mmCIF file of C-alpha atoms in Angstrom:
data_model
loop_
_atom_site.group_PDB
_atom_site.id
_atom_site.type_symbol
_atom_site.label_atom_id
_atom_site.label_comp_id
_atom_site.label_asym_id
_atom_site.label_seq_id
_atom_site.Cartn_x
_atom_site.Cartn_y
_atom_site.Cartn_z
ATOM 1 C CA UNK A 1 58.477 96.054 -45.928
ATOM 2 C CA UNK A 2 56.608 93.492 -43.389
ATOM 3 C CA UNK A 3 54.365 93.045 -46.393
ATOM 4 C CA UNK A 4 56.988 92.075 -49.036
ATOM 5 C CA UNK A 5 58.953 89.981 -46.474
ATOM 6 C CA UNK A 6 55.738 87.334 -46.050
ATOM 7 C CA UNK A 7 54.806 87.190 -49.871
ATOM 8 C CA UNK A 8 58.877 86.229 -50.470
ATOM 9 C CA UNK A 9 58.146 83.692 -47.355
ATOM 10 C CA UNK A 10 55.068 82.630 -48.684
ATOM 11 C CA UNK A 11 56.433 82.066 -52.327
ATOM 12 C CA UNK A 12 59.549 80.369 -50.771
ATOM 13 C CA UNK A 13 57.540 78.106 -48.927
ATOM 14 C CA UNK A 14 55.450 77.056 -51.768
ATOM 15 C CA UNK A 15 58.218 76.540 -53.992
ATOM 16 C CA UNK A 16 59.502 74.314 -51.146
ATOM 17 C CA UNK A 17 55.911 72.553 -50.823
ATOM 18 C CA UNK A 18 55.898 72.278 -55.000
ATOM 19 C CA UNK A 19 59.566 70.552 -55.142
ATOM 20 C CA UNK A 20 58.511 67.798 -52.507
ATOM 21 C CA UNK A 21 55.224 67.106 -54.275
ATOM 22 C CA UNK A 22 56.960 66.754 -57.283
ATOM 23 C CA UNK A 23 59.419 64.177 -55.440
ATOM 24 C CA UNK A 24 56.508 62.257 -54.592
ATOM 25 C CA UNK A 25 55.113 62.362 -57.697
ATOM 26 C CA UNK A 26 58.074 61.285 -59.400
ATOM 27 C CA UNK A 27 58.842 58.599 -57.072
ATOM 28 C CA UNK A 28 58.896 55.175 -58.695
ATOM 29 C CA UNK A 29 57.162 51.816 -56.223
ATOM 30 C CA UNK A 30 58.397 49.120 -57.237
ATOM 31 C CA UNK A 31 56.373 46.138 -56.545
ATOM 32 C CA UNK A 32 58.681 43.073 -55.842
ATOM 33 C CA UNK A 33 57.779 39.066 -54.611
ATOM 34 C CA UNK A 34 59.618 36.532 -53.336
ATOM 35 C CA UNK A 35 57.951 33.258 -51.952
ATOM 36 C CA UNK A 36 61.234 32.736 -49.811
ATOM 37 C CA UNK A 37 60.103 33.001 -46.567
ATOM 38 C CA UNK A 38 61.620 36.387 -44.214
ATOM 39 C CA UNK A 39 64.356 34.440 -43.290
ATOM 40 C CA UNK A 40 65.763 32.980 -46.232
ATOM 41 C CA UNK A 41 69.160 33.760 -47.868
ATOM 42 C CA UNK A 42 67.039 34.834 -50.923
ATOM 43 C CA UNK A 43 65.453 37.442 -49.309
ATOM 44 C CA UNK A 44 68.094 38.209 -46.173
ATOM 45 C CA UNK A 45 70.677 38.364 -48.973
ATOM 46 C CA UNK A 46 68.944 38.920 -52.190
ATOM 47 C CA UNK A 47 66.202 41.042 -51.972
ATOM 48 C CA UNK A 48 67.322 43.220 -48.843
ATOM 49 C CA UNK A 49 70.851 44.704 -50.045
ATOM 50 C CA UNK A 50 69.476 44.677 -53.618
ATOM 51 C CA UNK A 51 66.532 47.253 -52.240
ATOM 52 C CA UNK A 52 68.757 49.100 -50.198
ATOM 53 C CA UNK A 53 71.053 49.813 -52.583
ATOM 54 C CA UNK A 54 68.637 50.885 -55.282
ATOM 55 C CA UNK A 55 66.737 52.906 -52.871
ATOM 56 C CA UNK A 56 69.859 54.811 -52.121
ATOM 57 C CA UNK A 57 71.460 54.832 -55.483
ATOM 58 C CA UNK A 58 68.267 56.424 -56.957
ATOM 59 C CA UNK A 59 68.395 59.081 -54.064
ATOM 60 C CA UNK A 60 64.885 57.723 -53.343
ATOM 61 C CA UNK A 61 63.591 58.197 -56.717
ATOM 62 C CA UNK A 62 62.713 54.042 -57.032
ATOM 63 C CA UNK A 63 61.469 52.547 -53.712
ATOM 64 C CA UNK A 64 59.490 49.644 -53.221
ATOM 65 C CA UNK A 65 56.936 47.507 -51.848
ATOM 66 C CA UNK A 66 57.760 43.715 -51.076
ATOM 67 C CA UNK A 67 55.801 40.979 -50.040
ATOM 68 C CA UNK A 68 57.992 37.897 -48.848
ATOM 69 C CA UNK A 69 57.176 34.119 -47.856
ATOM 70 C CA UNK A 70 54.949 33.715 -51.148
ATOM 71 C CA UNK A 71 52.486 36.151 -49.775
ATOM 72 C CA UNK A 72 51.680 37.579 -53.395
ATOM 73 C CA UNK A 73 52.841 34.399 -55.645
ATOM 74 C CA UNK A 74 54.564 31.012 -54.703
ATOM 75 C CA UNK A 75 57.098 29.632 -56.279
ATOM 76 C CA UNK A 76 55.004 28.788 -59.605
ATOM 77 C CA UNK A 77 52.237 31.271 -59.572
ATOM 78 C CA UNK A 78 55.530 33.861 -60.111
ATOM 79 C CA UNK A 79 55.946 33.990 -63.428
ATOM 80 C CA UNK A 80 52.449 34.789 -64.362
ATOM 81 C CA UNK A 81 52.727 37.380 -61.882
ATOM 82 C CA UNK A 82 55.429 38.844 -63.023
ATOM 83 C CA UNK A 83 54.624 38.286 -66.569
ATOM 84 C CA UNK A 84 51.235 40.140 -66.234
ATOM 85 C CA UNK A 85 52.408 43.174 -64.416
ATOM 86 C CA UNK A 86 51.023 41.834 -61.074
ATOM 87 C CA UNK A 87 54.683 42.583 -59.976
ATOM 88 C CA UNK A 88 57.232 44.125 -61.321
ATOM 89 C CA UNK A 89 60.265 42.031 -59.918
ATOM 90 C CA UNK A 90 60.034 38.637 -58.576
ATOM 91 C CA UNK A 91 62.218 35.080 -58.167
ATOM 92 C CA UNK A 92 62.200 32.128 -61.209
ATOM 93 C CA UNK A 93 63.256 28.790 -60.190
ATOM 94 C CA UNK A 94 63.718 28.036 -63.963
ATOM 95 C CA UNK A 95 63.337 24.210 -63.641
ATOM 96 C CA UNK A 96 59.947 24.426 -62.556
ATOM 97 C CA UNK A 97 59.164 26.205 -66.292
ATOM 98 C CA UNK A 98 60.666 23.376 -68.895
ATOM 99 C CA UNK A 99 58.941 24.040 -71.443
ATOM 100 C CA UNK A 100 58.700 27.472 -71.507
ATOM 101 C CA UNK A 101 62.690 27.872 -70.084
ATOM 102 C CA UNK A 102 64.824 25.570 -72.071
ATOM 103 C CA UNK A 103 68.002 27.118 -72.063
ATOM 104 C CA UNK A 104 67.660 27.108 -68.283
ATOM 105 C CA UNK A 105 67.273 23.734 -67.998
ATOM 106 C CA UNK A 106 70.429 23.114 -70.018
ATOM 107 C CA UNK A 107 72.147 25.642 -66.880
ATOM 108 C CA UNK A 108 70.688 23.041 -64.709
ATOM 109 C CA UNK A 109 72.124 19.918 -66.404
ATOM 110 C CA UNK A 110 75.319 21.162 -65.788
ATOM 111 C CA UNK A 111 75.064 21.722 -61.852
ATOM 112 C CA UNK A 112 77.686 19.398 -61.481
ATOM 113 C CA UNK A 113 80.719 20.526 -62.839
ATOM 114 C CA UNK A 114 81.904 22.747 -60.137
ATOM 115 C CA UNK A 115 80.851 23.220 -56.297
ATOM 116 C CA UNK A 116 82.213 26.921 -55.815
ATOM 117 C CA UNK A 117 79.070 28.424 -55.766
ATOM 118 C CA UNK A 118 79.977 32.288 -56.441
ATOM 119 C CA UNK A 119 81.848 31.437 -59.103
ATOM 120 C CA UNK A 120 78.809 29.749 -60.372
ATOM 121 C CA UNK A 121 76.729 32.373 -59.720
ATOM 122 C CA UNK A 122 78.578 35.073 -61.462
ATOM 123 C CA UNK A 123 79.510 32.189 -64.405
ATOM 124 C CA UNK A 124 75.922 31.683 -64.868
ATOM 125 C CA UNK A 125 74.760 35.214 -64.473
ATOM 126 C CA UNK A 126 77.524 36.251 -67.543
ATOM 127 C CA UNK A 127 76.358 33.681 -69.549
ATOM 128 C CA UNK A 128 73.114 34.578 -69.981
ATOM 129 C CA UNK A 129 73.717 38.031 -70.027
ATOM 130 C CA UNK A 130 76.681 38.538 -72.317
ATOM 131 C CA UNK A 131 77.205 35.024 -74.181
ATOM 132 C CA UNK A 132 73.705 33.314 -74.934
ATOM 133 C CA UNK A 133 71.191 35.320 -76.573
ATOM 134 C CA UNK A 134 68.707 32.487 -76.840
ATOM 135 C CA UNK A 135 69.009 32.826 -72.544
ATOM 136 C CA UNK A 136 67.639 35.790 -72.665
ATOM 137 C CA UNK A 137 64.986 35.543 -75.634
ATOM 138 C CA UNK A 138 63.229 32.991 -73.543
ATOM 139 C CA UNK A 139 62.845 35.934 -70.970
ATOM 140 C CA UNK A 140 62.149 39.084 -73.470
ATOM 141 C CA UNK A 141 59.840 36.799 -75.805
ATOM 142 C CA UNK A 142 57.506 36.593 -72.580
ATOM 143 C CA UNK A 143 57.390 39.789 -71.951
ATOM 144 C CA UNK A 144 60.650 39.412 -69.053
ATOM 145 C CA UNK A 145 63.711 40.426 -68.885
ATOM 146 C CA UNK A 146 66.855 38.429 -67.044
ATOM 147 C CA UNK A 147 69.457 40.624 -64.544
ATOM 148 C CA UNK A 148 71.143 37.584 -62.332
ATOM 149 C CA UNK A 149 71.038 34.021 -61.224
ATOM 150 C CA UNK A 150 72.607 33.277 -58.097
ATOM 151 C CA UNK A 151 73.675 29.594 -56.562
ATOM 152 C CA UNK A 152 73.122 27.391 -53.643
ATOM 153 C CA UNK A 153 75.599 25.623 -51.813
ATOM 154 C CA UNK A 154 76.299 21.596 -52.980
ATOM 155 C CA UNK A 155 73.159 19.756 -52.736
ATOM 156 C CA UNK A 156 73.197 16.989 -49.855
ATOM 157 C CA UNK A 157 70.790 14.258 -48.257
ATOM 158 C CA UNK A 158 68.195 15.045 -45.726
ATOM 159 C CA UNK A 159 66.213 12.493 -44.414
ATOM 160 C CA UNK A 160 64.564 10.455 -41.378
ATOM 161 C CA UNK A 161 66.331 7.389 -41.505
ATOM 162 C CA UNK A 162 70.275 6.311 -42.328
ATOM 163 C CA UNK A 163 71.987 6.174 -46.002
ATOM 164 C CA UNK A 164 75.047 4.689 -45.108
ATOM 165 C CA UNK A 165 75.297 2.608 -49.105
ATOM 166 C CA UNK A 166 73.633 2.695 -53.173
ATOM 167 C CA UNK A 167 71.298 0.114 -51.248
ATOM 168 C CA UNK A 168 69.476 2.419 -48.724
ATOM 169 C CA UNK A 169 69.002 4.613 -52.022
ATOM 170 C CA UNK A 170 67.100 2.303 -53.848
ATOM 171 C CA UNK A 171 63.181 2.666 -53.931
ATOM 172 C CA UNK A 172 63.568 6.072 -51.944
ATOM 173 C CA UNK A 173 61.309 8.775 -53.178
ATOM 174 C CA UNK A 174 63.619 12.147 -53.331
ATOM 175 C CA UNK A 175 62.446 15.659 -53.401
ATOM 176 C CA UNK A 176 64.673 16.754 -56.641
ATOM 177 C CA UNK A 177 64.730 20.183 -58.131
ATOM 178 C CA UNK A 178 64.365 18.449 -61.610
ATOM 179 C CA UNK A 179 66.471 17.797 -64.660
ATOM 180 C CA UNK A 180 69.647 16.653 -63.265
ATOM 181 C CA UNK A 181 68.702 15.444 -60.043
ATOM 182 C CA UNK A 182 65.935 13.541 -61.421
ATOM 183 C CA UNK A 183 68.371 11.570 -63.834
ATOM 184 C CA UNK A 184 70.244 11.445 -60.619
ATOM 185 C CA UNK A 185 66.972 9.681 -58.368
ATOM 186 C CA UNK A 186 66.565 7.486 -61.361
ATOM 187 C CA UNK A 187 70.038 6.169 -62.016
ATOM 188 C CA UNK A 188 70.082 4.912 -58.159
ATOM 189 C CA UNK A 189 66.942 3.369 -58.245
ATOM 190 C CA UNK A 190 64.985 5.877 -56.491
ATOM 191 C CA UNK A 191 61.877 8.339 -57.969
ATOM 192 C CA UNK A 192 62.223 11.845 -58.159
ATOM 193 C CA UNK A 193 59.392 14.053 -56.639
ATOM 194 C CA UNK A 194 58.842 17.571 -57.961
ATOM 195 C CA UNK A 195 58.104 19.835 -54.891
ATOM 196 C CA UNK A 196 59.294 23.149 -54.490
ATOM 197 C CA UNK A 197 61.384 23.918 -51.795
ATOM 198 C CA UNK A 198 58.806 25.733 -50.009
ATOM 199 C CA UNK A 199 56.528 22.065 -49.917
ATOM 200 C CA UNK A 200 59.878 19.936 -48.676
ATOM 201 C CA UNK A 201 58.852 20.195 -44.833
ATOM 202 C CA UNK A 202 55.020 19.092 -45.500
ATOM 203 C CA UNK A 203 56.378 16.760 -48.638
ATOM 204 C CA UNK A 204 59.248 15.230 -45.591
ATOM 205 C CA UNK A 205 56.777 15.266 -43.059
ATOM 206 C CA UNK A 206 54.331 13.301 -44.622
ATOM 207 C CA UNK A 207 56.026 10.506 -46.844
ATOM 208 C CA UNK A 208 55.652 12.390 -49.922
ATOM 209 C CA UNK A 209 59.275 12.096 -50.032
ATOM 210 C CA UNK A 210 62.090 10.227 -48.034
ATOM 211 C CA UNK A 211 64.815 12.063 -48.610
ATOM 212 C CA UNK A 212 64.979 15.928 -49.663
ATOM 213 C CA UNK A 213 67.772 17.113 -52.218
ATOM 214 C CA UNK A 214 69.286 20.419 -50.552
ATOM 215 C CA UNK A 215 71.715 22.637 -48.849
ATOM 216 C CA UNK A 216 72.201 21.829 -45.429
ATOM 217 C CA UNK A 217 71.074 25.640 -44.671
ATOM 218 C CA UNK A 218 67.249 23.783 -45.908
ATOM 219 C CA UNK A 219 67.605 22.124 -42.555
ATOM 220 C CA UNK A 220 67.001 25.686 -40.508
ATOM 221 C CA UNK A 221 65.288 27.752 -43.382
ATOM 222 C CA UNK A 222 62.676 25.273 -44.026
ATOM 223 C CA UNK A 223 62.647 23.687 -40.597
ATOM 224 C CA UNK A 224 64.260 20.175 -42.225
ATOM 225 C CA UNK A 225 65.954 19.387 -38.997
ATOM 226 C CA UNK A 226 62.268 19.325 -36.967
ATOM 227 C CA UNK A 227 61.542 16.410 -38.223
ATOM 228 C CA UNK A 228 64.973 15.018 -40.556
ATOM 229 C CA UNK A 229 67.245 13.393 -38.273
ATOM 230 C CA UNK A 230 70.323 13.129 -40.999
ATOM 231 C CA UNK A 231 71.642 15.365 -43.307
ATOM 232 C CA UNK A 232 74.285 12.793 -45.759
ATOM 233 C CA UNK A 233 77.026 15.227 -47.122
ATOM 234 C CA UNK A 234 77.369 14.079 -50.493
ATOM 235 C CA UNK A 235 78.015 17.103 -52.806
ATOM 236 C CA UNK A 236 74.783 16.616 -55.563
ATOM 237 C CA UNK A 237 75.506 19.739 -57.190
ATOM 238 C CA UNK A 238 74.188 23.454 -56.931
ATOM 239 C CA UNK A 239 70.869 25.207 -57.836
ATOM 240 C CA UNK A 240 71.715 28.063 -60.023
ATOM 241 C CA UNK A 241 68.894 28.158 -62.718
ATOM 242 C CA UNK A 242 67.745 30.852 -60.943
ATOM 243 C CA UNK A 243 66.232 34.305 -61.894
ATOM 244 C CA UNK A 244 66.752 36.254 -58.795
ATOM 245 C CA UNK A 245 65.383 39.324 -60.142
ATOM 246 C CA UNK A 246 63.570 39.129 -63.122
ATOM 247 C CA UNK A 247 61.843 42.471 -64.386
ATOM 248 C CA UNK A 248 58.619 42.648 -65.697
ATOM 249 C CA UNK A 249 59.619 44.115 -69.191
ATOM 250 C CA UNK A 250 56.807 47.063 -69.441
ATOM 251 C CA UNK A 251 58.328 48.061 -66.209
ATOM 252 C CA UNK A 252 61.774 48.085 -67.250
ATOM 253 C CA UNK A 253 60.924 50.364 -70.648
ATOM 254 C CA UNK A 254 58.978 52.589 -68.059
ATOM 255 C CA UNK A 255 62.298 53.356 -66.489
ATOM 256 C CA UNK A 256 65.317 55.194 -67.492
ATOM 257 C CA UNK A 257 68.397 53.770 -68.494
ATOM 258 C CA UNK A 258 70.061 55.622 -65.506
ATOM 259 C CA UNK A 259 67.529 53.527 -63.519
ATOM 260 C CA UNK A 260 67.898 50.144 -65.243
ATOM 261 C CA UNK A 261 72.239 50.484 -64.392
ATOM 262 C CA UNK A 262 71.287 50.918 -60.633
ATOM 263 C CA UNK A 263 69.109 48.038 -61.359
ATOM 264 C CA UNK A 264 71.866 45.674 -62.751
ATOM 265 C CA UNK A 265 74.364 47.036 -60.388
ATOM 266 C CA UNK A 266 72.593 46.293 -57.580
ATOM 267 C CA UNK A 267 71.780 42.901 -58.942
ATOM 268 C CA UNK A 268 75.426 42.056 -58.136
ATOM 269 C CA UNK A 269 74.620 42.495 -54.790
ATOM 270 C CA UNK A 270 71.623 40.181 -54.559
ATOM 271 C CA UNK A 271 73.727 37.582 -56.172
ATOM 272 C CA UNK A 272 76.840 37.485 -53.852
ATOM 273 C CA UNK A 273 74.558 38.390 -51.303
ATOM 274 C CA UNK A 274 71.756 35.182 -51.437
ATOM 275 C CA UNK A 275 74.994 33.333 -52.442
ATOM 276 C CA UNK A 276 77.004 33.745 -49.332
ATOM 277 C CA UNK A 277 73.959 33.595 -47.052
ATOM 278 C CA UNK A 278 73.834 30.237 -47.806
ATOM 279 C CA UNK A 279 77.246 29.500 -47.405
ATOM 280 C CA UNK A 280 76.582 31.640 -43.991
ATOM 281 C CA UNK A 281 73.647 29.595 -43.511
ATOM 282 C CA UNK A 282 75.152 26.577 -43.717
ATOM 283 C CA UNK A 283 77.773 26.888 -41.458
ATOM 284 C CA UNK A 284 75.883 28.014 -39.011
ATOM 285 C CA UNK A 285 73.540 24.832 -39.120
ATOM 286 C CA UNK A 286 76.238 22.976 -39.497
ATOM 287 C CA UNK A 287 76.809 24.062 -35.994
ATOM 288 C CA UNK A 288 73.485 24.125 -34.586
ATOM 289 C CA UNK A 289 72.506 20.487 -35.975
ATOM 290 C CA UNK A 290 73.470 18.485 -32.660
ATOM 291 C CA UNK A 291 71.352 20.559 -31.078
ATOM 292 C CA UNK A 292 68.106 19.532 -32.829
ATOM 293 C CA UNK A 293 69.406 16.124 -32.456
ATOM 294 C CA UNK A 294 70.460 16.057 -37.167
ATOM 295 C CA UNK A 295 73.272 13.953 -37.908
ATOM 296 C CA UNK A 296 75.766 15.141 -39.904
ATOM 297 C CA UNK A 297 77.185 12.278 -41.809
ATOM 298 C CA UNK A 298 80.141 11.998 -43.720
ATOM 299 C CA UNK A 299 79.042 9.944 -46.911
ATOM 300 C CA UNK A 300 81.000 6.412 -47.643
ATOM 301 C CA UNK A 301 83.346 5.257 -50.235
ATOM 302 C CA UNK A 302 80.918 3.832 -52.156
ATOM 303 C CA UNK A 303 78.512 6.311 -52.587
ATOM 304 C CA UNK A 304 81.077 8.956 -53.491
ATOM 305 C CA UNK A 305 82.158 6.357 -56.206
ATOM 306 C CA UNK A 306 78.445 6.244 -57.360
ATOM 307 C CA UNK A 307 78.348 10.010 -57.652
ATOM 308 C CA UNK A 308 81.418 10.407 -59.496
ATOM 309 C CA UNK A 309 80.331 7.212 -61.812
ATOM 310 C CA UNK A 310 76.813 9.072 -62.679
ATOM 311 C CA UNK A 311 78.663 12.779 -63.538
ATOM 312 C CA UNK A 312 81.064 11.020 -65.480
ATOM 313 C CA UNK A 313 78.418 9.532 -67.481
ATOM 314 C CA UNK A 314 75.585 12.080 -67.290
ATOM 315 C CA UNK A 315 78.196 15.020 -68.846
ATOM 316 C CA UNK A 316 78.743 12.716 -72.096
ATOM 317 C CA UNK A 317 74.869 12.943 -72.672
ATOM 318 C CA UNK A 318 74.617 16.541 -72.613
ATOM 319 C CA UNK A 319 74.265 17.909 -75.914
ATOM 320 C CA UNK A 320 71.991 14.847 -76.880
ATOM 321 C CA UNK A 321 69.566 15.785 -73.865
ATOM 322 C CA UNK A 322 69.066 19.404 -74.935
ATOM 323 C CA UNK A 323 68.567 18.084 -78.748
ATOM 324 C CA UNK A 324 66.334 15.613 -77.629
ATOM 325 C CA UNK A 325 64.512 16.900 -74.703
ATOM 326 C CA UNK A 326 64.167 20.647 -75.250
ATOM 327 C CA UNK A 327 65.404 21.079 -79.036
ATOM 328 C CA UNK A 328 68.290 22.532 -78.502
ATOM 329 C CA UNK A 329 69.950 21.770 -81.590
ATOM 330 C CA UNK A 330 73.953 23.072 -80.802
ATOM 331 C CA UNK A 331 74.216 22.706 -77.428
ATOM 332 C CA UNK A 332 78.073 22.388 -77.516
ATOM 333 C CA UNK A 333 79.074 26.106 -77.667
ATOM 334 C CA UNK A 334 77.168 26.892 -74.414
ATOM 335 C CA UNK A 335 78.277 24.267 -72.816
ATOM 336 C CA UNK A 336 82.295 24.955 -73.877
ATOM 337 C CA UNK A 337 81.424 29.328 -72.567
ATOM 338 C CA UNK A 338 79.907 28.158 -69.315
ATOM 339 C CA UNK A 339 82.927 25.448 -68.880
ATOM 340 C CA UNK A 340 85.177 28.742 -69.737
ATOM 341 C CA UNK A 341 83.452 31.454 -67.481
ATOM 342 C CA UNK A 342 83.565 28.648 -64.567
ATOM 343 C CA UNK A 343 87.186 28.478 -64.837
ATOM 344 C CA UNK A 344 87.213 32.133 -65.005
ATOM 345 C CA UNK A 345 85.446 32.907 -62.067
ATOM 346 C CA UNK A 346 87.240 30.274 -60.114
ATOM 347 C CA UNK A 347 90.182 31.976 -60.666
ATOM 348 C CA UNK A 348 88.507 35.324 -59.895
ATOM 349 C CA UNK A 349 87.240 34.043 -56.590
ATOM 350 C CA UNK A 350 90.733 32.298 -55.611
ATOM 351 C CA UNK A 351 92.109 35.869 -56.248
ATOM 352 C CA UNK A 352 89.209 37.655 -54.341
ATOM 353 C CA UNK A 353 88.555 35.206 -51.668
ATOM 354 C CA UNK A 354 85.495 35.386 -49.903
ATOM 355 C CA UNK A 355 84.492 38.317 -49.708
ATOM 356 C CA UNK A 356 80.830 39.381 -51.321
ATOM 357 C CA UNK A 357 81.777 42.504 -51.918
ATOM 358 C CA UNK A 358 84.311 42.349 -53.581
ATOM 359 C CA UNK A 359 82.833 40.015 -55.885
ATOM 360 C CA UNK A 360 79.924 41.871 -56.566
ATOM 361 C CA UNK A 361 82.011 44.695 -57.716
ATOM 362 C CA UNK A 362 83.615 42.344 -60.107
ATOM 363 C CA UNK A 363 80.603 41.332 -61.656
ATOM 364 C CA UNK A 364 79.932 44.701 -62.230
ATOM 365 C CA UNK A 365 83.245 45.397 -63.660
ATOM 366 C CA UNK A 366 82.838 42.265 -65.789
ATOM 367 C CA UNK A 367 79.394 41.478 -66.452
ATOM 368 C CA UNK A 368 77.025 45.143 -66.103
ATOM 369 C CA UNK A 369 79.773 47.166 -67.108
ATOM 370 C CA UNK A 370 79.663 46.088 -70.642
ATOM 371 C CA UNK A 371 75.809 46.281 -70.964
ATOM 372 C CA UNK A 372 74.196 48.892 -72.771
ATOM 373 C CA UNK A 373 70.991 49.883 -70.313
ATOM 374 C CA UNK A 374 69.524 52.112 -73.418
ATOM 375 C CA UNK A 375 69.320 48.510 -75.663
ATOM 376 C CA UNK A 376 69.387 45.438 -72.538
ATOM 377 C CA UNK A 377 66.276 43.720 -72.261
ATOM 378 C CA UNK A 378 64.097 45.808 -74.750
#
């Protein structure tokens, strides 16, 4: 009887022993890069919910291994990396990629038409995904596929010295996260400098630039307010041609379509979640900035009425820009869905209110909801 009881415990056990080896085995890494540094609202509220929530959603079955502060790929080197298999997620600033992103830089052309930035996070993040197929061909015809953008707060002025008029603009060389912001640095006289955000402290530091085109939360995450000594609050627009997650597409076939949902779902987090980090961010430097001796300045009359004269002006060029610059032939219906989802998603936040969340589940209700995982991205 002895006998019989330790070959049942013995085949128990090894049944036991069999099932977690096949766990392992069936485990999925996933290898994901950021080159936002540890810190950063990409990664503290992107990338770190968006794992955690996959990781639990898949009861462990995807997991992953990330490498932060552009350990694996900066901010350009990305999309080769992701394109090649390198990684299998990673982050897109889509205006560093003109030519190979058009549709992304007409997004970015139209960074000024609201300054709510979940709302134009999730507007941006339904476009693409529901309402512009040519959005997402740019991704799937390199071998990518697109899940969610995300947004930064309004774009301000950080710099050494004063800009108290138009006149201390002119002849000032401004980090600008291109398209729009470089018409911008042109049509006040100034040059615009192409650095990613991760070069803005060296490109600051150095005279490379005078003046660096960001979110006040730039001022902490990058370290601005070491050596900036005023931070001008005039509202330049968000940053939301963004790929916060884009998949490497052999990866995504590789995975089930139960998989790919707890992908997209989760997405919704990263989005809300880098989205209100800054907004987090920002008020908390906002705070701090006395401290590291940053002025916070209040901008004048007249360069408010300089702003408003360039949006005015720049919106009426729209469609001809994305003919002429990046052949875009009928611009106008994208630009009329994004103008409608904005409005939508206004409302949607005014009737959340600001709570992540909340808004996350939204966009699932409204954006992932009505995506087929079998057929997205393939």
């Amino acid at each position: 009887m002895l006998q019989a009881r330790n070959v049942v415990s013995k085949l128990i056990i090894g049944s036991v022993l069999a099932a977690a080896a096949s766990s392992v085995l069936a485990q999925t890494v996933i290898r994901a890069s950021s080159w936002h540094p540890p810190k950063h609202p990409g990664v503290i509220g992107g990338y770190d919910p968006f794992m955690n929530y996959v990781k639990k959603e898949s009861n462990g079955e995807l997991d992953f291994k990330f490498w932060s502060g552009g350990s694996l790929s900066n901010a350009k080197s990305t999309l080769p990396t992701v394109r090649n298999g390198i990684a299998d997620i990673g982050v897109l600033a889509l205006t560093y990629f003109p030519a190979e992103f058009p549709y992304a830089q007409l997004v970015s052309n139209m960074a000024m038409f609201s300054e709510n930035p979940p709302a134009i996070a999730a507007a941006v993040t339904e476009l693409v995904v529901l309402d512009c197929k040519p959005c997402r061909d740019e991704f799937t015809s390199k071998g990518l596929v697109f899940t969610s953008s995300y947004s930064t707060t309004p774009y301000t002025l950080i710099s050494k010295t004063p800009i108290e008029s138009p006149a201390d603009l002119k002849g000032k060389k401004f980090r600008s996260a291109g398209t729009l912001w470089d018409r911008w640095a042109n049509y006040v006289g100034g040059t615009a400098v192409n650095v990613s955000s991760a070069e803005m402290f060296e490109a600051l530091d150095r005279g490379g630039v005078d003046v660096a085109v960001f979110s006040p939360s730039a001022l902490k995450s990058f370290s601005l307010w070491d050596i900036a000594k005023y931070d001008v609050m005039l509202g330049l627009g968000t940053y939301a041609a963004m790929s916060l997650f884009t998949m490497n597409q052999s990866f995504w076939r590789d995975l089930t379509p139960e998989q790919r949902k707890i992908l997209l779902d989760g997405s919704a987090l990263g989005v809300m979640g880098v989205t209100f980090a800054y907004m987090d961010s920002d008020d908390d430097v906002l705070k701090q900035a006395k401290q590291h001796n940053v002025n916070i300045v209040k901008p004048g009359e007249s360069l408010v009425k300089q702003r408003d004269a360039f949006v005015e002006e720049d919106s009426k060029k729209l469609q001809q820009l994305a003919k002429d610059q990046y052949g875009i032939q009928d611009a106008e219906p994208i630009i009329t869905r994004y103008r409608e989802l904005l409005k939508k998603w206004e409302g949607i936040v005014n009737e959340v209110g600001p709570d992540r969340n909340k808004l996350a589940e939204r966009m699932q209700q409204e954006i992932y909801s009505k995506v087929d995982p079998k057929t997205y991205g393939m």
